[in-house]
Structures are given as structure tokens and as C-alpha cells.
Coordinates of C-alpha atoms and ligand atoms in Angstrom, one line a residue:
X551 CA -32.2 -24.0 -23.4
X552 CA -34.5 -26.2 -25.2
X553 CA -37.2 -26.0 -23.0
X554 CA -37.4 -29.7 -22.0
X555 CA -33.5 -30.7 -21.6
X556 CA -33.0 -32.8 -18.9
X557 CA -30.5 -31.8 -16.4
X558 CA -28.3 -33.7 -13.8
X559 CA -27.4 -32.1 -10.1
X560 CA -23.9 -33.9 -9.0
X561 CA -23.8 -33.2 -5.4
X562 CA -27.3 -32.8 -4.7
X563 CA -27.3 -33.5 -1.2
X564 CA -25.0 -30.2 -0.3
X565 CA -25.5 -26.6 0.3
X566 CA -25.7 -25.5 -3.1
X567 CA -26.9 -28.4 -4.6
X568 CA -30.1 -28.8 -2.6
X569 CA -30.8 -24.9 -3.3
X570 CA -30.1 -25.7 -6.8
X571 CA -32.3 -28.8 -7.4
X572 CA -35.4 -26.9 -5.7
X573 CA -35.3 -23.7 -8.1
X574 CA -34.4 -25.9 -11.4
X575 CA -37.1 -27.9 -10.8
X576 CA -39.6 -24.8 -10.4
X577 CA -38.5 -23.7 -13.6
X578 CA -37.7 -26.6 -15.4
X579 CA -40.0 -29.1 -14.4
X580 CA -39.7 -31.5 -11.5
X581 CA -39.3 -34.7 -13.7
X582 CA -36.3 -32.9 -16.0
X583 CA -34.3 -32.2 -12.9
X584 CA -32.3 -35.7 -11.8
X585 CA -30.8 -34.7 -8.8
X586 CA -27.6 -37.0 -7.3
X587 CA -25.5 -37.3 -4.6
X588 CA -23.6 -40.2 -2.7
X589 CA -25.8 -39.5 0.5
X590 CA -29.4 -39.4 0.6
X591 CA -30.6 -36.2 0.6
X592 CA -33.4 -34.3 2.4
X593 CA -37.0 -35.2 1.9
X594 CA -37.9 -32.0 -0.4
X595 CA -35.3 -32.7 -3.0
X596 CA -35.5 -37.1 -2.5
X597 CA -39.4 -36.4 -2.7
X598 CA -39.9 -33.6 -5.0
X599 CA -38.4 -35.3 -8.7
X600 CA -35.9 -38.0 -9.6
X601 CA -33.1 -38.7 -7.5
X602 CA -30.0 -41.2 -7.9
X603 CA -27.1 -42.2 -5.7
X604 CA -23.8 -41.3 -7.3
X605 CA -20.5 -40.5 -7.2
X606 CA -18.9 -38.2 -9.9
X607 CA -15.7 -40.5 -9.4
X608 CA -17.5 -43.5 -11.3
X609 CA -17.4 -42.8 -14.4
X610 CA -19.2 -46.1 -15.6
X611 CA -22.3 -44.9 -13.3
X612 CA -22.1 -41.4 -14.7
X613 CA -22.5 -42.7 -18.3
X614 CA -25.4 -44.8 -17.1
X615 CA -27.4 -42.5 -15.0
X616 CA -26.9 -39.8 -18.3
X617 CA -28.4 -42.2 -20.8
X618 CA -31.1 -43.7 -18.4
X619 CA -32.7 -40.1 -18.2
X620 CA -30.9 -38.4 -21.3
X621 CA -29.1 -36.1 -19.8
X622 CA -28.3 -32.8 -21.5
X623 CA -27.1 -30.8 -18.4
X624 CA -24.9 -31.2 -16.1
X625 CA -24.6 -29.3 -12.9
X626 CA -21.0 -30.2 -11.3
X627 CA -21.4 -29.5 -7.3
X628 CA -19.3 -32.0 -5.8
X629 CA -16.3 -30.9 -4.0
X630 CA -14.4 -30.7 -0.9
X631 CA -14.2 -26.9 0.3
X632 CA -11.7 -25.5 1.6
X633 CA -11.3 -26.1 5.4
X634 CA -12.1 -30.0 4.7
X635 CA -9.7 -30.4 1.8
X636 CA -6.8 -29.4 3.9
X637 CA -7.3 -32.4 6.3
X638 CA -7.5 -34.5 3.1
X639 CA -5.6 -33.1 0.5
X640 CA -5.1 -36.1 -2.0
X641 CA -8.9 -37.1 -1.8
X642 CA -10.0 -33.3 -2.6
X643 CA -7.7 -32.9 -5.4
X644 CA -9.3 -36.2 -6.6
X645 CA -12.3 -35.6 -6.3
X646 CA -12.7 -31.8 -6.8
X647 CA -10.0 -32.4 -10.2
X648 CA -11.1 -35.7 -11.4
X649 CA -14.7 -35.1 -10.9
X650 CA -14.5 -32.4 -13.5
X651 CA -12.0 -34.4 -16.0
X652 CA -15.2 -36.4 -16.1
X653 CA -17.8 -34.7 -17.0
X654 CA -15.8 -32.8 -18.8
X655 CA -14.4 -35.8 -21.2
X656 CA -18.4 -37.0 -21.5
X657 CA -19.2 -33.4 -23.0
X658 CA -16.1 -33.6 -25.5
X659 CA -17.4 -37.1 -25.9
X660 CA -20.8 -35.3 -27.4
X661 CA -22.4 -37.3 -24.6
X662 CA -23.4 -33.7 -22.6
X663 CA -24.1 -30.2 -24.4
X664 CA -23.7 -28.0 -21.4
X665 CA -21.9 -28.2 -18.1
X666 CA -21.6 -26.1 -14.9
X667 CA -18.5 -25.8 -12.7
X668 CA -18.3 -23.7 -9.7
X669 CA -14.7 -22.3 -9.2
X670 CA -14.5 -19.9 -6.1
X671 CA -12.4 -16.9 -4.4
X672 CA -10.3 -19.4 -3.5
X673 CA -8.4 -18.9 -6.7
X674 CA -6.7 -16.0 -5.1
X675 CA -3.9 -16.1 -2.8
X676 CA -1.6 -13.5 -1.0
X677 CA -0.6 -11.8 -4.0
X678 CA -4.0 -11.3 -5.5
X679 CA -5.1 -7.6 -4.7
X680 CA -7.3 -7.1 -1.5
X681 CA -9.7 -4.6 -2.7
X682 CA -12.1 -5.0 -5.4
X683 CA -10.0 -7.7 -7.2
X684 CA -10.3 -8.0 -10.7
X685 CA -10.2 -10.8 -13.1
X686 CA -7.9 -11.3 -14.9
X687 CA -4.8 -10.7 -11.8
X688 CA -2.1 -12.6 -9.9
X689 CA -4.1 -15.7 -8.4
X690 CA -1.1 -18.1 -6.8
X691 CA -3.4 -20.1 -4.5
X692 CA -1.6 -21.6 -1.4
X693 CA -4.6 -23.6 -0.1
X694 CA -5.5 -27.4 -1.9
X695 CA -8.5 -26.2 -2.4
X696 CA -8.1 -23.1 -4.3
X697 CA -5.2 -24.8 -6.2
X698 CA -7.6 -27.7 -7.2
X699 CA -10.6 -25.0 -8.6
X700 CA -7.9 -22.7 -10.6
X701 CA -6.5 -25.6 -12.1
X702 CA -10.0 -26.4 -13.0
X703 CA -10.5 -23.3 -14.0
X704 CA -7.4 -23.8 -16.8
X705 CA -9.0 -27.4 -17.7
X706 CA -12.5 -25.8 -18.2
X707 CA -11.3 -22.6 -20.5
X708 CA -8.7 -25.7 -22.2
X709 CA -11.6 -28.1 -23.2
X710 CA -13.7 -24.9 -24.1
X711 CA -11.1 -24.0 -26.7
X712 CA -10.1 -27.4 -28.4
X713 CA -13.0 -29.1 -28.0
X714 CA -15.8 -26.9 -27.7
X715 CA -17.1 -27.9 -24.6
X716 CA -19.8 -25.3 -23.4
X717 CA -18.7 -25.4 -20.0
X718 CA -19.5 -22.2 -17.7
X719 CA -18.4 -21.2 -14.3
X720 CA -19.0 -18.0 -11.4
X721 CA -16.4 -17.9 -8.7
X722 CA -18.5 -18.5 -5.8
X723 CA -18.4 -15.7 -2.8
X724 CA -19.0 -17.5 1.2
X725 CA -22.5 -18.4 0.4
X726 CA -25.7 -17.9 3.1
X727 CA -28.8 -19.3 2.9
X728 CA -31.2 -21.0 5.4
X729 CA -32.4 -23.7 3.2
X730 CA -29.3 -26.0 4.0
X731 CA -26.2 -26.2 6.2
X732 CA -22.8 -25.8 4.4
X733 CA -20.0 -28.4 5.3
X734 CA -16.4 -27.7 5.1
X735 CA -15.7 -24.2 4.4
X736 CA -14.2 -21.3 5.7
X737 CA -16.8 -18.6 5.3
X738 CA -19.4 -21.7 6.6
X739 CA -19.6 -19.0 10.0
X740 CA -22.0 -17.0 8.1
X741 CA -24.5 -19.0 8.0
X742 CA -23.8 -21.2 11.3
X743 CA -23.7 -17.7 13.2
X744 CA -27.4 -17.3 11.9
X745 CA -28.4 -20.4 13.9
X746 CA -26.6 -19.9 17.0
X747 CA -27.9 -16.4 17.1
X748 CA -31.4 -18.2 17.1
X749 CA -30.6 -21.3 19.6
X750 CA -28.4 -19.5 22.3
X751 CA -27.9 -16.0 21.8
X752 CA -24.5 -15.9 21.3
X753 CA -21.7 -17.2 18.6
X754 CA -18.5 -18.0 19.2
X755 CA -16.6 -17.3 15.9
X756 CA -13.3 -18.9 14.3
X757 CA -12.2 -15.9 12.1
X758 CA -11.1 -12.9 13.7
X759 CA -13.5 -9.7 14.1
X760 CA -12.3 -8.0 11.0
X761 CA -11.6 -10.7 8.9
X762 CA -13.9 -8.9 5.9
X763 CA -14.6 -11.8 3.1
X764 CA -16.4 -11.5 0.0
X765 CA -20.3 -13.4 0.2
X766 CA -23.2 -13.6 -1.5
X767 CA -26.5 -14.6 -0.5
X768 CA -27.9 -18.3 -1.7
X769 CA -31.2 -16.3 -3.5
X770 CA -28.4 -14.7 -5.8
X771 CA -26.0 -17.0 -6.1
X772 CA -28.5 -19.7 -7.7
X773 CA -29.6 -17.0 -10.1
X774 CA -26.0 -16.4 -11.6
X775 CA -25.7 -19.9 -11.9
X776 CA -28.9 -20.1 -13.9
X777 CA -28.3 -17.3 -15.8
X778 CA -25.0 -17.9 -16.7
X779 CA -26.4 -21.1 -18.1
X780 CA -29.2 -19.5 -19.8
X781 CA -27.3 -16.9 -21.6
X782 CA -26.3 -17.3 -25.4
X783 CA -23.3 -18.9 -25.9
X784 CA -21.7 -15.9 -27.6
X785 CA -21.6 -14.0 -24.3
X786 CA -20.2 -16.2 -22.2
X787 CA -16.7 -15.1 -23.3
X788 CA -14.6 -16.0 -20.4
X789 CA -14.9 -19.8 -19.8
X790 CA -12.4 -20.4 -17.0
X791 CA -14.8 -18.9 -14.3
X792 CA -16.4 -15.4 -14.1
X793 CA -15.8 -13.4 -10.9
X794 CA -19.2 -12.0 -9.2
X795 CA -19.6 -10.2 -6.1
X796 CA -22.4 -9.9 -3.6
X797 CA -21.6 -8.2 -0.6
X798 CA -18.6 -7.9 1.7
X799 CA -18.4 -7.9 5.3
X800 CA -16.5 -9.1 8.4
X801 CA -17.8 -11.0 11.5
X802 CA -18.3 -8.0 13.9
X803 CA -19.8 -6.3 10.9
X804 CA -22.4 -8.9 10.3
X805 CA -22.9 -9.3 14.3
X806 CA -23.9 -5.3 14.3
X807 CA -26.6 -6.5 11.9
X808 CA -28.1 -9.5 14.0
X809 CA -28.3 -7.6 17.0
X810 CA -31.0 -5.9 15.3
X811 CA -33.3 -8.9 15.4
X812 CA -31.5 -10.8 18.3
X813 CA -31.0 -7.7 21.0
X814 CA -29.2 -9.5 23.5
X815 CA -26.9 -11.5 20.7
X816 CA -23.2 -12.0 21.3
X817 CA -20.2 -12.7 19.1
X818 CA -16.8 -14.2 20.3
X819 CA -13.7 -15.1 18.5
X820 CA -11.2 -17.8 18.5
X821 CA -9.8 -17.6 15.4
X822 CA -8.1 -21.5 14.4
X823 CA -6.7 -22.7 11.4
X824 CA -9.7 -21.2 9.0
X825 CA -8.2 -17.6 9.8
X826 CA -5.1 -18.3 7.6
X827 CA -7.0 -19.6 4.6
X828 CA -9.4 -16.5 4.8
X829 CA -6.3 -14.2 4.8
X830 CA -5.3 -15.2 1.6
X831 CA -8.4 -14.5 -0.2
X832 CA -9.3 -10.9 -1.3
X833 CA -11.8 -8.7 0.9
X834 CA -14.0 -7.5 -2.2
X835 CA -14.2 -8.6 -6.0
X836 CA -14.6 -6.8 -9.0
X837 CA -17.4 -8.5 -11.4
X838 CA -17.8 -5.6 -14.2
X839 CA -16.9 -9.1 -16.9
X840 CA -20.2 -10.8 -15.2
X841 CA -21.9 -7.9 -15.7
X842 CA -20.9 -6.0 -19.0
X843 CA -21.1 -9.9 -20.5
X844 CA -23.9 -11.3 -19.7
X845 CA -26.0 -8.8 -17.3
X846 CA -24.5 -9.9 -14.1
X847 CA -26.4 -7.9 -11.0
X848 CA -26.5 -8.7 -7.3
X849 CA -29.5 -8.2 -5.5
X850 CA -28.7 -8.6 -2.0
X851 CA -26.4 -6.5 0.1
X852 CA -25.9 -7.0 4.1
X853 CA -28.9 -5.5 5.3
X854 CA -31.0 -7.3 3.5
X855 CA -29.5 -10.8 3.3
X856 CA -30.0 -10.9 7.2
X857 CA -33.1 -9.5 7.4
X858 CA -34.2 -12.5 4.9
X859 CA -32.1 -14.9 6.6
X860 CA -33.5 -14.1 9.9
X861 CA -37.1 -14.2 8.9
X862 CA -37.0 -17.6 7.3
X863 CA -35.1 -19.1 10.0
X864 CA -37.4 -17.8 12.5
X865 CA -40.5 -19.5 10.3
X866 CA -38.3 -22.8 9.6
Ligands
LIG403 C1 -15.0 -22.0 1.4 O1 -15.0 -21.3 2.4 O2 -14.2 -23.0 1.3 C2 -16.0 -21.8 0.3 C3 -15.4 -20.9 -0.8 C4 -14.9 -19.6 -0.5 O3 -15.4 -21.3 -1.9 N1 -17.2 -21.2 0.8

């Protein structure tokens, strides 16, 4: 990237995005990063650098708030995850579809050089392997949103290929991190579990015990997204959406693990309507593309994402 390129967070306010604005920033420069959001959001990222109210939906405020800073980058975060999407299923396909078409058009427009999607596991559905799924397999999503991000997926590798758009994408994993609270999802009892381990001691958990789900901790998922940014064009060679694994556990398994630092700590289930969109999705992901293209490595396994996770939460 040239050095100084200015660069706009969409969806600022959220679990990613907040994570997102506070590590561009550090390396970018407080002033380059604009982050935005239709919510205000918390006081690091509304005090730390620029920040403008917006919604990805109006494209007439888009335009303006990328020539008022001269934007070069844009980072695409809004969406409605999965578990929220389902109670609304024509506003997430709006928003999580037309909110790309966008930003998208602005870049074929010449008006962006570089854009960043995040598609997710959702992409897979019951007939995508279980086990280490690969790439490039059956995906048949049956949830709105996993429908929504391959579809975006197929709009991101299409305006790549006639129009040159330098759009990149990572499926996201669950993601955990104890910097902000995700809203929405179905793998959101990873992090939420962290808390309640904390407050009371106990959890009671929507997915079964062994529901096993591919995650990644926030520390690594930020740095695939800045990396696949940062790497030359020429090896980013899939631009649909790369798949890239963390770790993959289930909620007993990651209970065994907080009992560690929270002795007395107790998990029960009561699985609802989350456990049949989990079901769909594979339990582990194969990311040798992420890797063999552009150098692709996880850092953070079980052990250590809750070790990490627990001492920041006990400092926050
Ligand atoms: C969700 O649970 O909806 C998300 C995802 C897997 O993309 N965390």
C-alpha cells in the first residue's frame, strides 16, 4: 500500500470493526483511518481518529464521505450475521448484498482501488464436507445468511474478472476477542461464555455440548485481513473469498479450558434455534490456498486463545 492511502471502516461500531479500526490505525496512522458506522461507537475508536455516521445503503453519502477524506480503501464490515438475518431475512439480504454491490460499483467506478469483504463458513451447508473442508467443494447454504455471503462471494470474483476490481476476502471462522461484544451470530457463545464465566461462574449455552465449529481468535483474524490486503496483487489468486482456519472446538471442549482459570465454572446447554444453523457448517477447514498463496498462518490454538482471553478480561 502506498504508505499514506486513506482507508474507510464500514461498520466500525461492530465486533470486527472496532478491532479493525484500532490496529489500522496503529499501523497506518490515526488520521488515514475514517472509521464509520450508523451507531456511535465506543470512545477509543469515536476518540482515537476520524469517525463518520454512515450507512453502506446510501450510496450518495458513501460517495461523499470517500471524496471528503479521499478514500482509497475500503474495509466492508456491515452485515447481519447469521442468527439475526434469519429474523429478518429481506433486510440482511439488503443490506449484507447491496452493501457490497456498492462499494463494489464505486471501485469499478475508479472511485476506490482496494476493497475488503468478509465472506464466512456460512458458505457451507449440509453437503459441504465436515472435516477439514476444502475450497473449492459443494457449498449449498440453507441459512439467509450464508446464501447472502456466497452470492457475494460470486459478485466479488465477477467484478474482479470484468472489471478489475481488487477486491479480497477470508471466510471468517466464530471470532473471539475481548475487545468488543459480537451481535447476532451463532458462534457469538464463545465469546459471551468468556464473560459469564467471569460475572457468575457459570454459562448456560445455546449449542449442544459437542457442537465442534470452526473459530479463530480476533488477534489473528485482523492479521489475515491485513495481510491479505497487503499482499501483492499477483498472489491474491482466488478473489471470491479465501478459506482460513484457526482452531476448532466444541462448547464442553472450550468449558474444560476455562475451568482452568475459573475452578468452580459451569456450562449448561439449551440448545434453540442457533443449533440448526451451526449443523450445517463444517467442524474444521482446510486453508492450504491462504497459505501456499499468500503465507497464510494461524497463531492461536485453544489453549492459548483462552488463556489470552481470560487475562485481558480479568484486567478490562
Ligand atoms: C455467525 O455465527 O453468524 C458468524 C459467522 C460464522 O460468520 N460468526
Amino acid at each position: 500500500m502506498a504508505e499514506k492511502e486513506r482507508i474507510l471502516v464500514i461498520g466500525a461500531a461492530g465486533q470486527v470493526g472496532t478491532e479493525l479500526v484500532l490496529k489500522l490505525r496503529e499501523v497506518f496512522g490515526e488520521t488515514n483511518v475514517i472509521a464509520s458506522d450508523i451507531k456511535t461507537p465506543g470512545y477509543e475508536i469515536f476518540e482515537g481518529g476520524p469517525y463518520e455516521i454512515l450507512d453502506v445503503l446510501d450510496v450518495k453519502r458513501v460517495n461523499h464521505i470517500v471524496s471528503k477524506h479521499g478514500v482509497k480503501q475500503v474495509y466492508l464490515m456491515a452485515a447481519f450475521l447469521s442468527s439475526t438475518a434469519e429474523q429478518n431475512p429481506g433486510f440482511a439480504w439488503n443490506l449484507n448484498m447491496n452493501g457490497l454491490l456498492n462499494i463494489l460499483n464505486m471501485a469499478r467506478k475508479e472511485k476506490i482501488a482496494k476493497v475488503f469483504w468478509p465472506s464466512s463458513i456460512a458458505v457451507f451447508g449440509p453437503n459441504s464436507p465436515k472435516e477439514k473442508c476444502l475450497q473449492f467443494v459443494v457449498t449449498e447454504p440453507n441459512t439467509v445468511y450464508g446464501i447472502s455471503k456466497l452470492a457475494g462471494e460470486r459478485w466479488c470474483e465477477y467484478f474482479f474478472e470484468k472489471s478489475k476490481v481488487d477486491v479480497r476476502s477470508v471466510r471468517y471462522p466464530g471470532l473471539i476477542g475481548y475487545n468488543s461484544q459480537p451481535g447476532g451470530g451463532t458462534t457469538d457463545y464463545a465469546v459471551h461464555i468468556f464473560y459469564q464465566a467471569i460475572k457468575k461462574g457459570s454459562y448456560e449455552c445455546y449449542l449442544k455440548a459437542d457442537t465442534a465449529l470452526p473459530m479463530m481468535y480476533m488477534d489473528d483474524a485482523i492479521r489475515a485481513t491485513i495481510e491479505i490486503m497487503e499482499a501483492p496483487s499477483e498472489k491474491v489468486k482466488i478473489r471470491s473469498s479465501y478459506n482460513v482456519s484457526g482452531m476448532s472446538f466444541s462448547p464442553s471442549e472450550l468449558a474444560i479450558q476455562i475451568k482452568k482459570h475459573v475452578a468452580q465454572f459451569e456450562i449448561s446447554y439449551k440448545p434453540d434455534h442457533r443449533q440448526q444453523y451451526a449443523e450445517t457448517w463444517p467442524v474444521s477447514i482446510d486453508d492450504s490456498f491462504a497459505k501456499n498463496n499468500w503465507g497464510w498462518q494461524a497463531e492461536f490454538d485453544l489453549k492459548k486463545m483462552t488463556v489470552d482471553m481470560m487475562q485481558n478480561l480479568k484486567m478490562i
